[in-house]
GROMACS .gro file of C-alpha atoms in nm:
model
  357
    1MET     CA    1   0.009   0.009   0.006
    2ARG     CA    2   0.308   0.242   0.071
    3ASN     CA    3   0.408   0.216  -0.286
    4TYR     CA    4   0.065   0.287  -0.438
    5ILE     CA    5   0.038   0.588  -0.192
    6ILE     CA    6   0.370   0.727  -0.320
    7LYS     CA    7   0.294   0.663  -0.673
    8ARG     CA    8  -0.048   0.863  -0.646
    9LEU     CA    9   0.108   1.149  -0.491
   10LEU     CA   10   0.353   1.161  -0.751
   11LEU     CA   11   0.072   1.166  -0.989
   12ILE     CA   12  -0.124   1.439  -0.837
   13PRO     CA   13   0.123   1.729  -0.987
   14LEU     CA   14   0.123   1.542  -1.303
   15THR     CA   15  -0.265   1.563  -1.308
   16LEU     CA   16  -0.283   1.887  -1.200
   17LEU     CA   17  -0.081   2.002  -1.476
   18GLY     CA   18  -0.256   1.815  -1.708
   19ILE     CA   19  -0.586   1.978  -1.610
   20LEU     CA   20  -0.445   2.326  -1.611
   21CYS     CA   21  -0.316   2.288  -1.936
   22VAL     CA   22  -0.640   2.145  -2.112
   23ASN     CA   23  -0.830   2.432  -1.942
   24PHE     CA   24  -0.576   2.737  -2.044
   25VAL     CA   25  -0.589   2.620  -2.403
   26ILE     CA   26  -0.993   2.614  -2.384
   27VAL     CA   27  -1.009   2.957  -2.206
   28GLN     CA   28  -0.766   3.096  -2.489
   29LEU     CA   29  -0.938   2.964  -2.778
   30ALA     CA   30  -1.306   3.083  -2.637
   31PRO     CA   31  -1.432   3.386  -2.720
   32GLY     CA   32  -1.462   3.693  -2.496
   33GLY     CA   33  -1.225   3.783  -2.228
   34PRO     CA   34  -1.143   4.025  -1.947
   35VAL     CA   35  -1.054   4.306  -2.203
   36GLU     CA   36  -1.377   4.240  -2.395
   37HIS     CA   37  -1.572   4.260  -2.067
   38THR     CA   38  -1.379   4.567  -1.968
   39LEU     CA   39  -1.463   4.720  -2.312
   40ALA     CA   40  -1.836   4.648  -2.313
   41LYS     CA   41  -1.863   4.818  -1.987
   42TYR     CA   42  -1.677   5.136  -2.141
   43ARG     CA   43  -1.899   5.134  -2.458
   44GLY     CA   44  -2.214   5.123  -2.226
   45MET     CA   45  -2.290   4.791  -2.376
   46ASN     CA   46  -2.503   4.496  -2.199
   47VAL     CA   47  -2.213   4.293  -2.051
   48ASP     CA   48  -2.441   4.007  -1.977
   49ALA     CA   49  -2.566   3.988  -2.345
   50LYS     CA   50  -2.218   4.020  -2.465
   51SER     CA   51  -2.084   3.706  -2.245
   52GLY     CA   52  -2.407   3.516  -2.361
   53PHE     CA   53  -2.295   3.578  -2.745
   54SER     CA   54  -2.629   3.651  -2.893
   55SER     CA   55  -2.656   3.656  -3.265
   56THR     CA   56  -2.661   4.069  -3.246
   57ALA     CA   57  -2.366   4.096  -3.040
   58ALA     CA   58  -2.184   3.839  -3.259
   59MET     CA   59  -2.252   4.042  -3.557
   60ASN     CA   60  -2.092   4.350  -3.403
   61MET     CA   61  -1.818   4.174  -3.267
   62GLU     CA   62  -1.745   4.042  -3.646
   63THR     CA   63  -1.726   4.410  -3.737
   64ALA     CA   64  -1.474   4.516  -3.491
   65ALA     CA   65  -1.159   4.615  -3.658
   66SER     CA   66  -0.936   4.566  -3.340
   67LYS     CA   67  -0.855   4.179  -3.246
   68TYR     CA   68  -1.044   4.248  -2.943
   69GLN     CA   69  -1.424   4.195  -3.002
   70GLY     CA   70  -1.625   4.503  -2.954
   71ALA     CA   71  -1.324   4.739  -2.928
   72GLN     CA   72  -1.435   4.946  -3.240
   73GLY     CA   73  -1.421   5.299  -3.164
   74VAL     CA   74  -1.216   5.253  -2.830
   75PRO     CA   75  -0.901   5.455  -2.801
   76GLU     CA   76  -0.609   5.229  -2.880
   77GLU     CA   77  -0.403   5.351  -2.576
   78LEU     CA   78  -0.705   5.207  -2.352
   79VAL     CA   79  -0.703   4.872  -2.517
   80LYS     CA   80  -0.319   4.866  -2.466
   81GLU     CA   81  -0.344   4.965  -2.099
   82LEU     CA   82  -0.610   4.694  -2.071
   83GLU     CA   83  -0.373   4.434  -2.192
   84LYS     CA   84  -0.110   4.521  -1.963
   85GLN     CA   85  -0.349   4.543  -1.671
   86PHE     CA   86  -0.486   4.199  -1.745
   87GLY     CA   87  -0.134   4.057  -1.855
   88PHE     CA   88  -0.235   3.979  -2.220
   89ASP     CA   89   0.064   4.198  -2.315
   90LYS     CA   90   0.287   3.903  -2.275
   91PRO     CA   91   0.274   3.577  -2.499
   92ALA     CA   92   0.041   3.283  -2.393
   93HIS     CA   93   0.320   3.042  -2.286
   94ILE     CA   94   0.490   3.306  -2.093
   95ARG     CA   95   0.139   3.358  -1.900
   96PHE     CA   96   0.124   2.974  -1.850
   97LEU     CA   97   0.456   2.904  -1.729
   98LYS     CA   98   0.425   3.206  -1.479
   99MET     CA   99   0.081   3.090  -1.356
  100LEU     CA  100   0.243   2.737  -1.285
  101GLY     CA  101   0.505   2.885  -1.077
  102ASP     CA  102   0.253   3.101  -0.875
  103TYR     CA  103   0.047   2.796  -0.837
  104ALA     CA  104   0.317   2.571  -0.724
  105ARG     CA  105   0.345   2.837  -0.407
  106PHE     CA  106  -0.032   2.851  -0.387
  107ASP     CA  107  -0.011   3.219  -0.513
  108PHE     CA  108  -0.337   3.239  -0.724
  109GLY     CA  109  -0.303   3.608  -0.791
  110ARG     CA  110  -0.566   3.876  -0.740
  111SER     CA  111  -0.929   3.882  -0.886
  112TYR     CA  112  -0.965   4.118  -1.184
  113TYR     CA  113  -1.289   4.284  -1.048
  114LYS     CA  114  -1.323   4.222  -0.667
  115ASP     CA  115  -1.019   4.368  -0.542
  116LYS     CA  116  -0.906   4.089  -0.343
  117SER     CA  117  -0.653   3.783  -0.376
  118VAL     CA  118  -0.822   3.483  -0.528
  119GLY     CA  119  -0.678   3.271  -0.198
  120SER     CA  120  -0.872   3.499   0.035
  121LEU     CA  121  -1.185   3.468  -0.183
  122ILE     CA  122  -1.162   3.100  -0.173
  123LEU     CA  123  -1.086   3.097   0.199
  124GLU     CA  124  -1.406   3.304   0.248
  125ARG     CA  125  -1.626   3.084   0.024
  126MET     CA  126  -1.445   2.771   0.145
  127PRO     CA  127  -1.698   2.698   0.463
  128VAL     CA  128  -2.038   2.726   0.271
  129SER     CA  129  -1.901   2.469  -0.006
  130VAL     CA  130  -1.778   2.250   0.278
  131SER     CA  131  -2.057   2.278   0.500
  132LEU     CA  132  -2.290   2.182   0.211
  133GLY     CA  133  -2.103   1.874   0.134
  134LEU     CA  134  -2.050   1.736   0.462
  135TRP     CA  135  -2.423   1.807   0.603
  136SER     CA  136  -2.536   1.633   0.270
  137THR     CA  137  -2.316   1.328   0.306
  138LEU     CA  138  -2.370   1.275   0.672
  139ILE     CA  139  -2.761   1.288   0.623
  140ILE     CA  140  -2.746   1.078   0.317
  141TYR     CA  141  -2.530   0.783   0.530
  142LEU     CA  142  -2.778   0.837   0.826
  143ILE     CA  143  -3.084   0.781   0.588
  144ALA     CA  144  -2.941   0.530   0.336
  145ILE     CA  145  -2.783   0.290   0.582
  146PRO     CA  146  -3.106   0.194   0.788
  147LEU     CA  147  -3.322   0.209   0.481
  148GLY     CA  148  -3.099  -0.028   0.323
  149ILE     CA  149  -3.077  -0.272   0.602
  150LYS     CA  150  -3.461  -0.265   0.639
  151LYS     CA  151  -3.470  -0.330   0.267
  152ALA     CA  152  -3.233  -0.602   0.296
  153VAL     CA  153  -3.406  -0.783   0.592
  154ARG     CA  154  -3.739  -0.744   0.429
  155ASP     CA  155  -3.655  -0.833   0.082
  156GLY     CA  156  -3.937  -0.886  -0.145
  157SER     CA  157  -4.185  -0.748   0.055
  158SER     CA  158  -4.426  -0.465  -0.012
  159PHE     CA  159  -4.214  -0.231   0.181
  160ASP     CA  160  -3.908  -0.322  -0.021
  161VAL     CA  161  -4.117  -0.282  -0.343
  162TRP     CA  162  -4.256   0.081  -0.259
  163SER     CA  163  -3.935   0.206  -0.092
  164SER     CA  164  -3.738   0.105  -0.403
  165PHE     CA  165  -3.990   0.306  -0.615
  166ALA     CA  166  -3.959   0.590  -0.389
  167VAL     CA  167  -3.560   0.561  -0.410
  168ILE     CA  168  -3.568   0.554  -0.794
  169LEU     CA  169  -3.789   0.832  -0.830
  170GLY     CA  170  -3.598   1.038  -0.609
  171SER     CA  171  -3.243   0.970  -0.799
  172ALA     CA  172  -3.436   1.031  -1.133
  173ILE     CA  173  -3.532   1.396  -1.027
  174PRO     CA  174  -3.282   1.653  -1.131
  175VAL     CA  175  -3.088   1.796  -0.816
  176PHE     CA  176  -3.174   2.177  -0.971
  177LEU     CA  177  -3.531   2.065  -1.068
  178PHE     CA  178  -3.619   1.978  -0.704
  179ALA     CA  179  -3.437   2.266  -0.605
  180VAL     CA  180  -3.663   2.476  -0.781
  181PHE     CA  181  -3.981   2.306  -0.653
  182LEU     CA  182  -3.858   2.368  -0.331
  183ILE     CA  183  -3.804   2.734  -0.366
  184VAL     CA  184  -4.162   2.766  -0.533
  185PHE     CA  185  -4.330   2.573  -0.244
  186PHE     CA  186  -4.142   2.680   0.070
  187ALA     CA  187  -3.914   2.975   0.007
  188GLY     CA  188  -4.175   3.244  -0.098
  189GLY     CA  189  -4.204   3.150  -0.471
  190THR     CA  190  -4.571   3.088  -0.490
  191TYR     CA  191  -4.708   2.924  -0.165
  192PHE     CA  192  -4.529   2.911   0.139
  193GLN     CA  193  -4.264   3.125   0.286
  194TRP     CA  194  -4.102   2.912   0.553
  195PHE     CA  195  -3.761   2.927   0.458
  196PRO     CA  196  -3.536   3.204   0.338
  197LEU     CA  197  -3.443   3.192  -0.010
  198ARG     CA  198  -3.064   3.289  -0.015
  199GLY     CA  199  -2.764   3.284   0.203
  200LEU     CA  200  -2.661   3.070   0.497
  201THR     CA  201  -2.742   3.331   0.771
  202SER     CA  202  -2.967   3.616   0.848
  203ASP     CA  203  -2.835   4.001   0.825
  204ASN     CA  204  -2.857   4.016   1.209
  205TRP     CA  205  -2.669   3.674   1.279
  206SER     CA  206  -2.402   3.848   1.451
  207SER     CA  207  -2.651   3.997   1.713
  208LEU     CA  208  -2.825   3.678   1.797
  209PRO     CA  209  -2.740   3.466   2.077
  210TRP     CA  210  -2.552   3.129   2.041
  211TYR     CA  211  -2.845   2.919   2.002
  212GLY     CA  212  -3.030   3.182   1.803
  213LYS     CA  213  -2.728   3.156   1.550
  214ILE     CA  214  -2.746   2.766   1.526
  215ALA     CA  215  -3.113   2.774   1.469
  216ASP     CA  216  -3.077   3.049   1.217
  217TYR     CA  217  -2.800   2.855   1.020
  218PHE     CA  218  -2.996   2.534   1.023
  219TRP     CA  219  -3.290   2.747   0.890
  220HIS     CA  220  -3.102   2.875   0.613
  221ILE     CA  221  -2.930   2.506   0.514
  222THR     CA  222  -3.240   2.323   0.537
  223LEU     CA  223  -3.358   2.347   0.164
  224PRO     CA  224  -3.044   2.339   0.005
  225VAL     CA  225  -2.934   2.037   0.177
  226PHE     CA  226  -3.242   1.856   0.129
  227SER     CA  227  -3.211   1.911  -0.241
  228MET     CA  228  -2.872   1.766  -0.238
  229VAL     CA  229  -3.016   1.447  -0.012
  230ILE     CA  230  -3.279   1.369  -0.242
  231GLY     CA  231  -3.075   1.304  -0.549
  232GLY     CA  232  -2.761   1.119  -0.336
  233PHE     CA  233  -2.884   0.866  -0.121
  234ALA     CA  234  -3.032   0.609  -0.376
  235SER     CA  235  -2.706   0.438  -0.501
  236LEU     CA  236  -2.600   0.421  -0.123
  237THR     CA  237  -2.963   0.259  -0.019
  238MET     CA  238  -2.894   0.008  -0.275
  239LEU     CA  239  -2.547  -0.072  -0.192
  240THR     CA  240  -2.619  -0.106   0.178
  241LYS     CA  241  -2.903  -0.346   0.088
  242ASN     CA  242  -2.712  -0.563  -0.172
  243SER     CA  243  -2.392  -0.568   0.062
  244PHE     CA  244  -2.645  -0.697   0.357
  245LEU     CA  245  -2.807  -0.947   0.128
  246ASP     CA  246  -2.453  -1.086  -0.003
  247GLU     CA  247  -2.372  -1.123   0.378
  248ILE     CA  248  -2.674  -1.283   0.509
  249GLY     CA  249  -2.629  -1.589   0.248
  250LYS     CA  250  -2.294  -1.676   0.410
  251PRO     CA  251  -2.254  -1.992   0.614
  252TYR     CA  252  -2.115  -1.797   0.909
  253VAL     CA  253  -2.468  -1.646   0.949
  254LEU     CA  254  -2.656  -1.968   0.913
  255THR     CA  255  -2.392  -2.085   1.196
  256ALA     CA  256  -2.482  -1.816   1.406
  257ARG     CA  257  -2.858  -1.869   1.386
  258ALA     CA  258  -2.823  -2.259   1.453
  259LYS     CA  259  -2.642  -2.156   1.791
  260GLY     CA  260  -2.974  -1.999   1.874
  261LEU     CA  261  -2.867  -1.606   1.861
  262SER     CA  262  -3.159  -1.386   1.810
  263GLU     CA  263  -3.203  -1.219   1.458
  264ASN     CA  264  -3.087  -0.884   1.597
  265GLN     CA  265  -2.764  -1.041   1.727
  266VAL     CA  266  -2.702  -1.216   1.427
  267LEU     CA  267  -2.777  -0.901   1.185
  268TYR     CA  268  -2.595  -0.622   1.431
  269GLY     CA  269  -2.333  -0.839   1.597
  270HIS     CA  270  -2.207  -1.032   1.282
  271VAL     CA  271  -2.356  -0.907   0.940
  272PHE     CA  272  -2.356  -0.542   1.013
  273ARG     CA  273  -1.977  -0.528   1.096
  274ASN     CA  274  -1.878  -0.712   0.736
  275ALA     CA  275  -2.166  -0.549   0.545
  276MET     CA  276  -2.067  -0.200   0.625
  277LEU     CA  277  -1.697  -0.226   0.541
  278ILE     CA  278  -1.770  -0.130   0.169
  279VAL     CA  279  -2.027   0.128   0.257
  280ILE     CA  280  -1.834   0.316   0.546
  281ALA     CA  281  -1.519   0.299   0.298
  282GLY     CA  282  -1.706   0.496   0.025
  283PHE     CA  283  -1.751   0.797   0.257
  284PRO     CA  284  -1.466   1.011   0.123
  285ALA     CA  285  -1.592   0.921  -0.273
  286MET     CA  286  -1.946   1.040  -0.130
  287LEU     CA  287  -1.808   1.377  -0.015
  288ILE     CA  288  -1.642   1.393  -0.370
  289LYS     CA  289  -1.968   1.370  -0.523
  290MET     CA  290  -2.174   1.627  -0.313
  291LEU     CA  291  -1.888   1.861  -0.327
  292PHE     CA  292  -1.834   1.826  -0.717
  293THR     CA  293  -2.185   1.760  -0.869
  294GLY     CA  294  -2.404   1.880  -0.627
  295ALA     CA  295  -2.308   2.152  -0.420
  296LEU     CA  296  -2.182   2.370  -0.730
  297LEU     CA  297  -2.543   2.410  -0.901
  298ILE     CA  298  -2.724   2.442  -0.555
  299GLU     CA  299  -2.500   2.721  -0.453
  300VAL     CA  300  -2.597   2.915  -0.789
  301ILE     CA  301  -2.984   2.819  -0.722
  302PHE     CA  302  -2.995   2.934  -0.363
  303SER     CA  303  -2.748   3.224  -0.420
  304LEU     CA  304  -2.492   3.063  -0.146
  305ASN     CA  305  -2.152   3.248  -0.137
  306GLY     CA  306  -1.956   2.923  -0.212
  307ILE     CA  307  -1.681   2.820  -0.408
  308GLY     CA  308  -1.937   2.708  -0.663
  309LEU     CA  309  -2.119   3.043  -0.693
  310LEU     CA  310  -1.782   3.192  -0.717
  311GLY     CA  311  -1.658   3.010  -1.003
  312TYR     CA  312  -1.985   3.052  -1.171
  313GLU     CA  313  -1.949   3.426  -1.125
  314ALA     CA  314  -1.602   3.422  -1.239
  315ILE     CA  315  -1.706   3.237  -1.557
  316MET     CA  316  -1.961   3.520  -1.645
  317THR     CA  317  -1.710   3.790  -1.598
  318ARG     CA  318  -1.424   3.626  -1.758
  319ASP     CA  319  -1.215   3.649  -1.427
  320TYR     CA  320  -0.937   3.424  -1.544
  321PRO     CA  321  -0.744   3.429  -1.209
  322VAL     CA  322  -1.064   3.337  -0.997
  323ILE     CA  323  -1.151   3.059  -1.281
  324PHE     CA  324  -0.824   2.881  -1.246
  325GLY     CA  325  -0.774   2.904  -0.877
  326THR     CA  326  -1.106   2.736  -0.821
  327LEU     CA  327  -1.044   2.521  -1.062
  328TYR     CA  328  -0.682   2.427  -0.925
  329ILE     CA  329  -0.863   2.388  -0.568
  330PHE     CA  330  -1.139   2.151  -0.692
  331ALA     CA  331  -0.898   1.941  -0.866
  332LEU     CA  332  -0.649   1.915  -0.568
  333LEU     CA  333  -0.932   1.845  -0.311
  334GLY     CA  334  -1.068   1.567  -0.538
  335LEU     CA  335  -0.737   1.406  -0.614
  336VAL     CA  336  -0.665   1.411  -0.246
  337LEU     CA  337  -1.011   1.272  -0.139
  338LYS     CA  338  -0.983   0.999  -0.407
  339LEU     CA  339  -0.663   0.867  -0.259
  340LEU     CA  340  -0.814   0.890   0.084
  341SER     CA  341  -1.108   0.714  -0.037
  342ASP     CA  342  -0.884   0.414  -0.172
  343ILE     CA  343  -0.674   0.406   0.157
  344THR     CA  344  -1.008   0.364   0.352
  345TYR     CA  345  -1.125   0.076   0.137
  346SER     CA  346  -0.742  -0.086   0.206
  347LEU     CA  347  -0.775  -0.043   0.545
  348VAL     CA  348  -1.146  -0.168   0.623
  349ASP     CA  349  -1.077  -0.459   0.381
  350PRO     CA  350  -0.702  -0.599   0.393
  351ARG     CA  351  -0.796  -0.818   0.080
  352ILE     CA  352  -0.811  -0.506  -0.122
  353ASN     CA  353  -0.448  -0.467  -0.256
  354PHE     CA  354  -0.377  -0.163  -0.467
  355ASP     CA  355  -0.027  -0.251  -0.528
  356ARG     CA  356  -0.106  -0.565  -0.742
  357ASN     CA  357  -0.301  -0.312  -0.993
   0.00000   0.00000   0.00000
């Protein structure tokens, strides 16, 4: 296992290099950019429409005399000043090599528009994303494990059938669609206004007593976490059920029952310990899924100031330092958590040996 860990750690920098390289090339080839974004504001144009590349804007861009879209009629001195400000006065390969050197020191530069360093922006937003991911993962485990055990014990019963239908239905509903549904019904969209629509705390949070702060936090986080849980517990529920069914049919279970042990003693004293190995070992992988596939979209829908919303805003405004900084952090976290997931599998089940792969 030690050799496998060393190999994976050595592959992390190479993987990050590949991710940054591919995305850097894509960004360079994509139309629009911070210079165009600033020029659009200078000319009094609709920046959102420009970044969306409507047909009218595209025609205007094609008629521009400058190499920058929408720069027609703008003083050349201003364009050169913007190039220098955003670093585009240097060749692309020089900018890429400089970025790699800075990122090796975890120096992500400064945001083009927020007048803050990218590192401080990420640190400010990180607790929101981690909070969503952790709570969602914990609740999914608290729901999926008991439900999966009960489905295994009552396999083939009416409870197993209708619960399977509910699980499949929940997993089939897109997360964003369910989030919109919750907003419409419970956040003042059309019917009830039981929960707040945006943010993780109220404006007067700092003035609340400690118990009021806790209550306010959970009041705000209920709908976002519930949206993520609905779409995430199906696979874990079925994994738990299948793990228990596989263990229940093994000879040691029959032996335990023959000794006169009660069903609960057999189930929780023998089967649970073995069946839960693969389920518990998958906790880091589930956290990755919640952070990277669920939280990003939920943060945008519920206007939560997490890394997902930060990255989305950066894409809309072409804030390249923030785009690459958040990409780097997400990629690094994903690679580290994936390694922890593999280590956990090996620890809980010594039969798994990644060194032989």
